[in-house]
PDB file of C-alpha atoms and ligand atoms in Angstrom:
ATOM      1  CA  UNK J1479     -27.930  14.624   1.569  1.00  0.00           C
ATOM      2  CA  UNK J1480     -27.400  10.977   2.543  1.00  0.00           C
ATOM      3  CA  UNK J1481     -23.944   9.130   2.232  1.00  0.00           C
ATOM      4  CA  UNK J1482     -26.109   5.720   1.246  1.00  0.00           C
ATOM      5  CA  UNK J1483     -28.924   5.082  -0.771  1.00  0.00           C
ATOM      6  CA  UNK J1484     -29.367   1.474  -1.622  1.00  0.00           C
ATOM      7  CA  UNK J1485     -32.602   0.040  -2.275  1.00  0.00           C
ATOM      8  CA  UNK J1486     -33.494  -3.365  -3.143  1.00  0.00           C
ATOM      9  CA  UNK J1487     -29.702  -4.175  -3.513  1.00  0.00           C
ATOM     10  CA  UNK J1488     -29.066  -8.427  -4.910  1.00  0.00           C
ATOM     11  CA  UNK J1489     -25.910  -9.579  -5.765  1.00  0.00           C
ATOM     12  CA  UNK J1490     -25.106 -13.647  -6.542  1.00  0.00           C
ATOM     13  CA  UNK J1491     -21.916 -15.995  -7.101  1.00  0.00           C
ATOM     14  CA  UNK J1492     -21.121 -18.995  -9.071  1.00  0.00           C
ATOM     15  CA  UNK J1493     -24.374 -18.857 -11.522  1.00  0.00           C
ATOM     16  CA  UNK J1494     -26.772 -17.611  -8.515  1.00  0.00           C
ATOM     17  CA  UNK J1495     -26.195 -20.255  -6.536  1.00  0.00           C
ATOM     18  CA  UNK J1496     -24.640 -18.613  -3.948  1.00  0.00           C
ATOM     19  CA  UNK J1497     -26.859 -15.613  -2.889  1.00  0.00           C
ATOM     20  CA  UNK J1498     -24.506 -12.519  -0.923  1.00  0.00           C
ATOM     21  CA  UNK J1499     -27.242  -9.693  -0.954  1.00  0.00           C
ATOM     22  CA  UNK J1500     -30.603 -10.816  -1.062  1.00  0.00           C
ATOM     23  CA  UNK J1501     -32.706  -7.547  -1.112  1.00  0.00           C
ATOM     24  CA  UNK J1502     -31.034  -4.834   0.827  1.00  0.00           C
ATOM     25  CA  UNK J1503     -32.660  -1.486   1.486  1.00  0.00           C
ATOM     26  CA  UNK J1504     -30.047   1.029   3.044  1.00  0.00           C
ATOM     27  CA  UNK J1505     -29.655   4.302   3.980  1.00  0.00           C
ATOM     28  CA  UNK J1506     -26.863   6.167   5.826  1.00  0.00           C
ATOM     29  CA  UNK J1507     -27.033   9.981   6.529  1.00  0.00           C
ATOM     30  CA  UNK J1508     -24.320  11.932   5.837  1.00  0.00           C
ATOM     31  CA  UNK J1509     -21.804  11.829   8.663  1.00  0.00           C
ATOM     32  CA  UNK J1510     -23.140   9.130  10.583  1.00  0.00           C
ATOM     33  CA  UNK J1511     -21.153   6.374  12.086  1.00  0.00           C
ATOM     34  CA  UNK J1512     -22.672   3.082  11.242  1.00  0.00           C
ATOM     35  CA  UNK J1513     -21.366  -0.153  11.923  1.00  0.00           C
ATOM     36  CA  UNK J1514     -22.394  -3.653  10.197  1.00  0.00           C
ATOM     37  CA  UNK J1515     -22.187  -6.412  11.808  1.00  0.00           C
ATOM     38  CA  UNK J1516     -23.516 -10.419  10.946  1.00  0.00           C
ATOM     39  CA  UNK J1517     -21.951 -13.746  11.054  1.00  0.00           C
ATOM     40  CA  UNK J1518     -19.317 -15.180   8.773  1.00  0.00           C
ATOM     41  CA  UNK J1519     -20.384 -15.594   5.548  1.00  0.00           C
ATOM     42  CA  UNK J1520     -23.833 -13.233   5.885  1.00  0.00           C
ATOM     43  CA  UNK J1521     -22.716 -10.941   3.124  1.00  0.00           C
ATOM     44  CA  UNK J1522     -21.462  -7.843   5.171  1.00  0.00           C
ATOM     45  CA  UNK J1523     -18.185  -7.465   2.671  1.00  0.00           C
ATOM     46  CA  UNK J1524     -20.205  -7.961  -0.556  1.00  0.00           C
ATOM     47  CA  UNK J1525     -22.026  -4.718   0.689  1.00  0.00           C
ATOM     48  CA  UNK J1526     -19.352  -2.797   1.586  1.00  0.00           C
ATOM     49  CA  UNK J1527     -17.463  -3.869  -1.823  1.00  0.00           C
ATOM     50  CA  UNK J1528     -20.920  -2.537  -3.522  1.00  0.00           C
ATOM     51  CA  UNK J1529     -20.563   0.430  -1.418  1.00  0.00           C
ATOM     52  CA  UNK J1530     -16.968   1.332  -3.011  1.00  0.00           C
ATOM     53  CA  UNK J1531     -17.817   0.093  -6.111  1.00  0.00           C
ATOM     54  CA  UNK J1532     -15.375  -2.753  -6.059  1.00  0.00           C
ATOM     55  CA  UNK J1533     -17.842  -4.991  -7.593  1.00  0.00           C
ATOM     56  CA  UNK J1534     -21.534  -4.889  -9.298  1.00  0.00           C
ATOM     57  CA  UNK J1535     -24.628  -5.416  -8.173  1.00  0.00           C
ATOM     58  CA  UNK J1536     -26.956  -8.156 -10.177  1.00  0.00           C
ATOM     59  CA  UNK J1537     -30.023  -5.540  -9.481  1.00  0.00           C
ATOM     60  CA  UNK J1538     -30.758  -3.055  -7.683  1.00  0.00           C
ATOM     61  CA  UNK J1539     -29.966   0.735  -7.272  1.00  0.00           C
ATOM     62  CA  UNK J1540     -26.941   2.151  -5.292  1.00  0.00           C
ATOM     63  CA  UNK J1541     -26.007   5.757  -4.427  1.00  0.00           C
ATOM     64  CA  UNK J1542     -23.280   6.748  -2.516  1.00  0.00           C
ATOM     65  CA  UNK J1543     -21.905  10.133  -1.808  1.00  0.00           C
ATOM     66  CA  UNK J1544     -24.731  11.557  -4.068  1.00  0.00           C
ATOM     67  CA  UNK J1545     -23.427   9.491  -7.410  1.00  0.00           C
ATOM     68  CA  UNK J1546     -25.269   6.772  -8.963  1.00  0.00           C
ATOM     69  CA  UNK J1547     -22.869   3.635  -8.949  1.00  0.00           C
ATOM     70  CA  UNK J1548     -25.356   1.976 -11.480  1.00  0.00           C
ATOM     71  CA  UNK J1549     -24.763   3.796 -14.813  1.00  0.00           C
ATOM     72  CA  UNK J1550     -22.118   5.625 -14.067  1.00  0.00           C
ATOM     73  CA  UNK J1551     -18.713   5.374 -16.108  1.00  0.00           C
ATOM     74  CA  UNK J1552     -16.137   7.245 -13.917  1.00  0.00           C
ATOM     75  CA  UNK J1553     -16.188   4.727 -10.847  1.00  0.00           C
ATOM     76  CA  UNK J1554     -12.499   4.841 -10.881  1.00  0.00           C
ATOM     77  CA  UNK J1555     -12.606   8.824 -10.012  1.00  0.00           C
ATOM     78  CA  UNK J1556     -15.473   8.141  -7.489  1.00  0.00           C
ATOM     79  CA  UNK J1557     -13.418   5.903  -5.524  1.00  0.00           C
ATOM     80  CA  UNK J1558     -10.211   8.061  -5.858  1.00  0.00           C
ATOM     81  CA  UNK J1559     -12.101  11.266  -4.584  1.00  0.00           C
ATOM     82  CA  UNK J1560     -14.840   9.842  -2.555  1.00  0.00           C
ATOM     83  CA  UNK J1561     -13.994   6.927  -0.710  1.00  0.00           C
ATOM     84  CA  UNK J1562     -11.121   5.816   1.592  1.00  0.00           C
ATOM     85  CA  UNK J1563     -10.658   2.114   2.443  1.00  0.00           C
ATOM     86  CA  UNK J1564      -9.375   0.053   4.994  1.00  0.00           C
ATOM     87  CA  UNK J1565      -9.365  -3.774   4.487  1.00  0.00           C
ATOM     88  CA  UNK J1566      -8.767  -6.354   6.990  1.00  0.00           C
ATOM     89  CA  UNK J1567      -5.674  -7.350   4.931  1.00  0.00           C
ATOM     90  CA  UNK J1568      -4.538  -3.695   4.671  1.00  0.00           C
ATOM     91  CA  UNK J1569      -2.871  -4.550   1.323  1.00  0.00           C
ATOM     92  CA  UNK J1570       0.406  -1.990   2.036  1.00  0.00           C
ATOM     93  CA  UNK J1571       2.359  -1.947  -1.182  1.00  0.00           C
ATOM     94  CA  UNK J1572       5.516  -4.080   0.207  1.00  0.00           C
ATOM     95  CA  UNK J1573       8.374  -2.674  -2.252  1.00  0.00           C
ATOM     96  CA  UNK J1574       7.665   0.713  -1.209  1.00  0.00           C
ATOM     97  CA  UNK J1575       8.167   2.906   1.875  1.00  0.00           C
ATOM     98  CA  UNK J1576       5.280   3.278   4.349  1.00  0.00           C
ATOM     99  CA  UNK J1577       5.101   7.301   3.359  1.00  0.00           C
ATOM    100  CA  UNK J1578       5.533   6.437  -0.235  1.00  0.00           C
ATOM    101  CA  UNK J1579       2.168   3.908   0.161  1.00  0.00           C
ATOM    102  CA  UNK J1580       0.218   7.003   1.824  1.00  0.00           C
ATOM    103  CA  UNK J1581       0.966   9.303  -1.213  1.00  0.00           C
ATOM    104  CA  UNK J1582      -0.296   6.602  -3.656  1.00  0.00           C
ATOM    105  CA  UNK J1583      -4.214   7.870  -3.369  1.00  0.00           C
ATOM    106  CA  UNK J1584      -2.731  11.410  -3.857  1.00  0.00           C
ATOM    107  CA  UNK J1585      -2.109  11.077  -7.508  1.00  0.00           C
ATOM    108  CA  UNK J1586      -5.295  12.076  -8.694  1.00  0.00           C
ATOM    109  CA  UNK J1587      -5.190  15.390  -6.866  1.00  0.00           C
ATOM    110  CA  UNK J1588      -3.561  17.953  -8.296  1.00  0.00           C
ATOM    111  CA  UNK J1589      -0.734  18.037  -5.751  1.00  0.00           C
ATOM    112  CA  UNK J1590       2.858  18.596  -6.520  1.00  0.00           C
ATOM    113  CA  UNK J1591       5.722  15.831  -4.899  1.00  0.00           C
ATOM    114  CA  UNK J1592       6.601  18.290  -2.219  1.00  0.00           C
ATOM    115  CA  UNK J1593       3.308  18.816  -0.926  1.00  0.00           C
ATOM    116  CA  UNK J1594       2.474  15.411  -1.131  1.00  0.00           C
ATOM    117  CA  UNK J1595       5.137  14.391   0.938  1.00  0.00           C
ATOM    118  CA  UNK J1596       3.915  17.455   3.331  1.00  0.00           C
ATOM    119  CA  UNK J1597       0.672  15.579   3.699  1.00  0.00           C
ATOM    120  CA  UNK J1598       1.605  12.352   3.876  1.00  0.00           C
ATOM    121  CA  UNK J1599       4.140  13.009   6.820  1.00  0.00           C
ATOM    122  CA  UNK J1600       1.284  14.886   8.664  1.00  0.00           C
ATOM    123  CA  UNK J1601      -0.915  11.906   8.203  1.00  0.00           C
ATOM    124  CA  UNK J1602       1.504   9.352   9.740  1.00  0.00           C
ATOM    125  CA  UNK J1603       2.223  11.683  12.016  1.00  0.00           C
ATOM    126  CA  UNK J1604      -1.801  11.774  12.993  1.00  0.00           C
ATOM    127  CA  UNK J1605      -1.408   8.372  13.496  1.00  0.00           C
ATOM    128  CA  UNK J1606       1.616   8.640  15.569  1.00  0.00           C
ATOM    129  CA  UNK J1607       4.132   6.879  12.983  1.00  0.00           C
ATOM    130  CA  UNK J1608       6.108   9.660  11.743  1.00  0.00           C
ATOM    131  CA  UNK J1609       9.364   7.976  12.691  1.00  0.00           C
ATOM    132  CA  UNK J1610       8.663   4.831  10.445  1.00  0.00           C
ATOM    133  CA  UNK J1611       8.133   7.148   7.242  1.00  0.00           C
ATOM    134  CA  UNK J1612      11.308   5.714   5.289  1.00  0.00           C
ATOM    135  CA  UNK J1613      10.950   1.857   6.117  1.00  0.00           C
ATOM    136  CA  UNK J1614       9.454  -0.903   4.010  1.00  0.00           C
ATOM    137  CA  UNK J1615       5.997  -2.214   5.687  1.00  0.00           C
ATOM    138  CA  UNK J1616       7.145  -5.585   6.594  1.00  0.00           C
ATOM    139  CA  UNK J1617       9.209  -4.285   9.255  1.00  0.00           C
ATOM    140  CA  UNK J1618       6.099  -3.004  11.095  1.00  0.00           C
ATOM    141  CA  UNK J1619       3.949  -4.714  13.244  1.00  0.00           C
ATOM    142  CA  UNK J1620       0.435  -5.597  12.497  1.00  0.00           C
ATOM    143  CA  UNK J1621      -0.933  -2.472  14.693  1.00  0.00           C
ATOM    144  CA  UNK J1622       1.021  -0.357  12.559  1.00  0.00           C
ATOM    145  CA  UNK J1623       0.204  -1.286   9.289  1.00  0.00           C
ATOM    146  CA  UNK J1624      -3.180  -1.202  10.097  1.00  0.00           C
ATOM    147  CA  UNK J1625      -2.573   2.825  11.100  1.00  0.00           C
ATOM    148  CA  UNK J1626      -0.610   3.544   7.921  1.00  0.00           C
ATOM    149  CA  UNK J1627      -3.715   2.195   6.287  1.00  0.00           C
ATOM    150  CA  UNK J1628      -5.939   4.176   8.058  1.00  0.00           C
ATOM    151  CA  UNK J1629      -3.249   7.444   7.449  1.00  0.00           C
ATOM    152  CA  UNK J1630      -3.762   6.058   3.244  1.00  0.00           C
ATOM    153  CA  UNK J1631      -7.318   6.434   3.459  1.00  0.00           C
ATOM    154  CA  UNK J1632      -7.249   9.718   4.524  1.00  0.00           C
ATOM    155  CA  UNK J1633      -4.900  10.528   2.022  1.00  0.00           C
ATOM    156  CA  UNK J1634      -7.613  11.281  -0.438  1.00  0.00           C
ATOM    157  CA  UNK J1635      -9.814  13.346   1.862  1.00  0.00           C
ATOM    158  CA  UNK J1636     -13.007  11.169   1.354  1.00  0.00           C
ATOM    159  CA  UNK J1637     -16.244  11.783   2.368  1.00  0.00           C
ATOM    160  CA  UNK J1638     -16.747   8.186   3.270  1.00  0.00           C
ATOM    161  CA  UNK J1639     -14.483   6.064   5.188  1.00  0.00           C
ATOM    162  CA  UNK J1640     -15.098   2.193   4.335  1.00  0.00           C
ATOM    163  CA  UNK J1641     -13.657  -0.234   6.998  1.00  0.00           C
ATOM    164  CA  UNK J1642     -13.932  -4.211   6.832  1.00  0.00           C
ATOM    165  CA  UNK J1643     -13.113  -5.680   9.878  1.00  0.00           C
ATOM    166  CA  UNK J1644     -10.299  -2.686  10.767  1.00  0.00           C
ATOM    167  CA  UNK J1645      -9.637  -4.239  13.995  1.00  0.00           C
ATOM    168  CA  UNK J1646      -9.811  -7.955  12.944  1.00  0.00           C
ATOM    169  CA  UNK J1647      -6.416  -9.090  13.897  1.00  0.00           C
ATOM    170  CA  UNK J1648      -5.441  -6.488  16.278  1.00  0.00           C
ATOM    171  CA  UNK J1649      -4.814  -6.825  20.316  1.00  0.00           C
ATOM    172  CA  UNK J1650      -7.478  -4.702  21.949  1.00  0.00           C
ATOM    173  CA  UNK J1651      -4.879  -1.861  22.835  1.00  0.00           C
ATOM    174  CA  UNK J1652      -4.045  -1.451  19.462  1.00  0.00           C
ATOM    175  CA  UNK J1653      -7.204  -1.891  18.120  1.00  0.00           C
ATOM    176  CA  UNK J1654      -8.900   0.805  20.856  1.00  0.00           C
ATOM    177  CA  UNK J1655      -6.402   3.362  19.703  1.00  0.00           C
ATOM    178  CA  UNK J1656      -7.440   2.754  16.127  1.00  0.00           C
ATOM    179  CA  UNK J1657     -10.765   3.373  16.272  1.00  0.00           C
ATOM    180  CA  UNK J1658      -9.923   5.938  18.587  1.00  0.00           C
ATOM    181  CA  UNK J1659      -8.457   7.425  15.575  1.00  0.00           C
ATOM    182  CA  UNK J1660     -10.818   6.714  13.543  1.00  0.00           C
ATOM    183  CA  UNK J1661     -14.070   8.015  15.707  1.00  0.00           C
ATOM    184  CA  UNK J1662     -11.803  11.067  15.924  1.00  0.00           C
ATOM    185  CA  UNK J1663     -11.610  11.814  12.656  1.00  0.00           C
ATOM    186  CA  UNK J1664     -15.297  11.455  11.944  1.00  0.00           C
ATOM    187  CA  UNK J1665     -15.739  13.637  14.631  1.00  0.00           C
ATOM    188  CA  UNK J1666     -13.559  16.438  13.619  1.00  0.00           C
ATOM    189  CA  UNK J1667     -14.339  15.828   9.925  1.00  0.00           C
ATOM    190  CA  UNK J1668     -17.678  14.848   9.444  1.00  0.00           C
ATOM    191  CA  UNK J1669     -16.640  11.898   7.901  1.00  0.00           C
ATOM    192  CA  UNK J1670     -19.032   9.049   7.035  1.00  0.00           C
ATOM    193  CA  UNK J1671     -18.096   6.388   8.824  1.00  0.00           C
ATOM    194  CA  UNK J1672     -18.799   2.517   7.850  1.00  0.00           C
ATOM    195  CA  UNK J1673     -17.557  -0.157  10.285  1.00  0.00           C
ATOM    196  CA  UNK J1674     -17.890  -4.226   9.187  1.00  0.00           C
ATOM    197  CA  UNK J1675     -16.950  -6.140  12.426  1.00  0.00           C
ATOM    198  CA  UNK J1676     -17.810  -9.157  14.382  1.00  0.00           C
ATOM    199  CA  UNK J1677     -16.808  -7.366  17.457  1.00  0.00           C
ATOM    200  CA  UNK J1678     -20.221  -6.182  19.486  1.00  0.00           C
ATOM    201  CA  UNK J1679     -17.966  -3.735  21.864  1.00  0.00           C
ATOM    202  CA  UNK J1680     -17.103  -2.024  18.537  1.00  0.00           C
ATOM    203  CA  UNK J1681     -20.015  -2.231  17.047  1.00  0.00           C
ATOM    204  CA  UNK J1682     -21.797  -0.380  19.721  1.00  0.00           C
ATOM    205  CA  UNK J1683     -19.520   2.676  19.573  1.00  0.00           C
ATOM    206  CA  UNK J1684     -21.285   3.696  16.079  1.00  0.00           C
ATOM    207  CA  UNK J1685     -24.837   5.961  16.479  1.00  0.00           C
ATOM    208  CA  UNK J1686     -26.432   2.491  14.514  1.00  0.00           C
ATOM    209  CA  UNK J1687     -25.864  -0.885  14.491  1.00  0.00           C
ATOM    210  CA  UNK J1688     -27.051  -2.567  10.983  1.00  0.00           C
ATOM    211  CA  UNK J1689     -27.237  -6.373  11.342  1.00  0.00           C
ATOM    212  CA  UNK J1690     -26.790  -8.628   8.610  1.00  0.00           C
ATOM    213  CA  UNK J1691     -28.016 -12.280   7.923  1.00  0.00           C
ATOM    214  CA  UNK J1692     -28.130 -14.096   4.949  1.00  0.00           C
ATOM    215  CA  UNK J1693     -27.584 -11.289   2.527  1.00  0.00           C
ATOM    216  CA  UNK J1694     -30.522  -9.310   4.350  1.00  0.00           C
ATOM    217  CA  UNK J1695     -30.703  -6.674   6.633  1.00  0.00           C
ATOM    218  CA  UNK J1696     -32.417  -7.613   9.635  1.00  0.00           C
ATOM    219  CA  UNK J1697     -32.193  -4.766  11.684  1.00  0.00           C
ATOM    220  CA  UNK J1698     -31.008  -1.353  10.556  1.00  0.00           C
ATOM    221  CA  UNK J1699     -30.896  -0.058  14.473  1.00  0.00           C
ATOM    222  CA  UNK J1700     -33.748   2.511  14.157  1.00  0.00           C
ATOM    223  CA  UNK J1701     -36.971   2.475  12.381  1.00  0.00           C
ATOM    224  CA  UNK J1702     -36.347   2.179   9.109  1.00  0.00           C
ATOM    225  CA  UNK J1703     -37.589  -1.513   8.305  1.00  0.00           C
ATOM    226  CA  UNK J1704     -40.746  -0.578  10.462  1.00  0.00           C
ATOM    227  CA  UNK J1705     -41.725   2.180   8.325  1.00  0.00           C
ATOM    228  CA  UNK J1706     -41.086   0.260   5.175  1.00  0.00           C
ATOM    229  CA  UNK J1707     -43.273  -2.599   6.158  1.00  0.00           C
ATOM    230  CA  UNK J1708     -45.665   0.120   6.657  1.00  0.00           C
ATOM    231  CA  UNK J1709     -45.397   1.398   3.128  1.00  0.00           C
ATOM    232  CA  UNK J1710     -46.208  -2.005   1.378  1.00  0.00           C
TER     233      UNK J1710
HETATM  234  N1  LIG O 384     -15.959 -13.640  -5.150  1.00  0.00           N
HETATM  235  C1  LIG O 384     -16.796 -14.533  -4.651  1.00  0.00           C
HETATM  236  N2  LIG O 384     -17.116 -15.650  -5.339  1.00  0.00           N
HETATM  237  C2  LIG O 384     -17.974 -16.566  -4.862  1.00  0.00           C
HETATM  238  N3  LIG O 384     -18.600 -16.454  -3.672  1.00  0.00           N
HETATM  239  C3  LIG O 384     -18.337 -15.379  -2.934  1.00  0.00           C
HETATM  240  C4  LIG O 384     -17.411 -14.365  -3.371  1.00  0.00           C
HETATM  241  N4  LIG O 384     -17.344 -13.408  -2.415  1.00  0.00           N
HETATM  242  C5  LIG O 384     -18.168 -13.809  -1.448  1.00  0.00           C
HETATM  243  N5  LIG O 384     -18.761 -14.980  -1.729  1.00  0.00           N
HETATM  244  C6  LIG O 384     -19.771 -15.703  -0.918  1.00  0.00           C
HETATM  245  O1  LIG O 384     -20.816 -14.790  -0.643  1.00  0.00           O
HETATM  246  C7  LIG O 384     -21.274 -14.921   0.693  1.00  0.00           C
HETATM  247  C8  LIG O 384     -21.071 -13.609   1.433  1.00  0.00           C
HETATM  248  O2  LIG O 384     -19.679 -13.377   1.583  1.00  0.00           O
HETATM  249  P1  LIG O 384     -19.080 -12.125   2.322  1.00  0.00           P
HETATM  250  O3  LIG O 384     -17.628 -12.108   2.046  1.00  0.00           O
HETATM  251  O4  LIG O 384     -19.853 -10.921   1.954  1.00  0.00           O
HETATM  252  O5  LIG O 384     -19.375 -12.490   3.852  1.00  0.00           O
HETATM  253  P2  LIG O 384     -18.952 -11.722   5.195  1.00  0.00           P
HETATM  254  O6  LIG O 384     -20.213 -11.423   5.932  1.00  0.00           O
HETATM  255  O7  LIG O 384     -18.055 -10.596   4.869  1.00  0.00           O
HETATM  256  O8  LIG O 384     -18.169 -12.873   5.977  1.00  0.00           O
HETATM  257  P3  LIG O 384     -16.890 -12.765   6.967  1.00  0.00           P
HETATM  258  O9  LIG O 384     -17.407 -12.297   8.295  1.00  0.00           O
HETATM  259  O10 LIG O 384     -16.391 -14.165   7.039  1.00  0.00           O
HETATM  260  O11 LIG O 384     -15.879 -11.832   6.352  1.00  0.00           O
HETATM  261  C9  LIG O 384     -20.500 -16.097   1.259  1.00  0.00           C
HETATM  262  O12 LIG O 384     -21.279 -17.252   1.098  1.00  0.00           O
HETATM  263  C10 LIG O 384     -19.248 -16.148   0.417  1.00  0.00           C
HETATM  264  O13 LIG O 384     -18.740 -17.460   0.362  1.00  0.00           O
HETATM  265 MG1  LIG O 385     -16.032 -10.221   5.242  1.00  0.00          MG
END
């Protein structure tokens, strides 16, 4: 089965005038490490928003994780049992304690508070924070929030791991032990793994390199846009 199936993906702003996706064909086996990459502004978070189903295409179909994102009505469970996410802004829940923000994704399983707290504690602990369970996030450091966001997408088990820029803002020994973690876990787990970053030494660490421009995919780092071309 593949992860991705998008073909012929378009998705405008502000009345059309601004054009994000401008015809993207897309597929991503399942388990395979991808990473996007494209300047500022090319589109590369509009797709992986599309890809989680944060937002709706204008046309186009889009499959992930073998469900159809077009007409289906339960994209709320989809993204709570399919998907993990880590944004660049890794959005931690301030008022609450870091272990507390890794059970949040937890609540749709059938789980009760005990073993929750079991998993979450193992996941922090995965990511080597298991000390900093009780405290608030804004007494971490940017390097660790990004981890306990990394430990809250796992929380849900997903298939597919959805990263935007997870080592934007990070100093390259924090953000080498991150994806560290993260290539580990997609190793161990067969995890699909989606990487948006601007960085070309972490871009090359995925099998594929997909490069955006101007809402199209220019190259999808094998021959997939050959064969296509081929087709019509
Ligand atoms: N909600 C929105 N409303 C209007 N325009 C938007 C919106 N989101 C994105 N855009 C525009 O769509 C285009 C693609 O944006 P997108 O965020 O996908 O780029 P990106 O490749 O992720 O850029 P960056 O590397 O800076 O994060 C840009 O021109 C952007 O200004
Ligand atoms: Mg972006």
């Amino acid at each position: 089965m593949n992860a991705v199936e998008i073909k012929d993906l378009y998705k405008s702003y502000e009345n059309g005038k601004i054009k994000a996706l401008n015809g993207v064909n897309l597929t991503v086996k399942d388990g395979e490490f991808v990473s996007i990459i494209g300047p500022s502004g090319s589109g590369k978070s509009t797709l992986l928003n599309m890809l989680g189903a944060l937002d709706v295409p204008d046309s186009g179909s889009i499959e992930v994780a073998g469900q159809n994102l077009n007409n289906s009505k339960k994209l709320n469970e989809f993204r709570a049992e399919k998907i993990g996410f880590i944004f660049q802004l890794h959005n931690l829940i301030p008022n609450i304690s870091v272990v507390e923000n890794i059970e949040i994704p937890m609540y749709t399983q059938k789980l009760s508070s005990k073993e929750m707290r079991k998993k979450a504690l193992k996941l922090l602990d995965d990511v080597g924070l298991k000390e900093k369970a009780k405290i608030l996030p804004n007494k971490l450091s940017g390097g660790e929030r990004q981890r306990v966001a990394i430990a809250r997408a796992l929380a849900n088990d997903p298939s597919i791991i959805l990263a935007d820029e997870p080592t934007g803002s990070l100093d390259s020994k924090t953000s080498s032990k991150i994806l560290r973690q993260l290539i580990e876990l997609h190793e161990s787990k067969k995890v699909t793994l989606i990487i948006v970053t601007h960085d070309m030494d972490v871009a090359k660490l995925a099998n594929r390199v997909i490069e955006v421009l101007d809402g199209e995919i220019i190259s999808a780092g094998d021959d997939s846009l050959i064969n296509s071309k081929i087709d019509v």
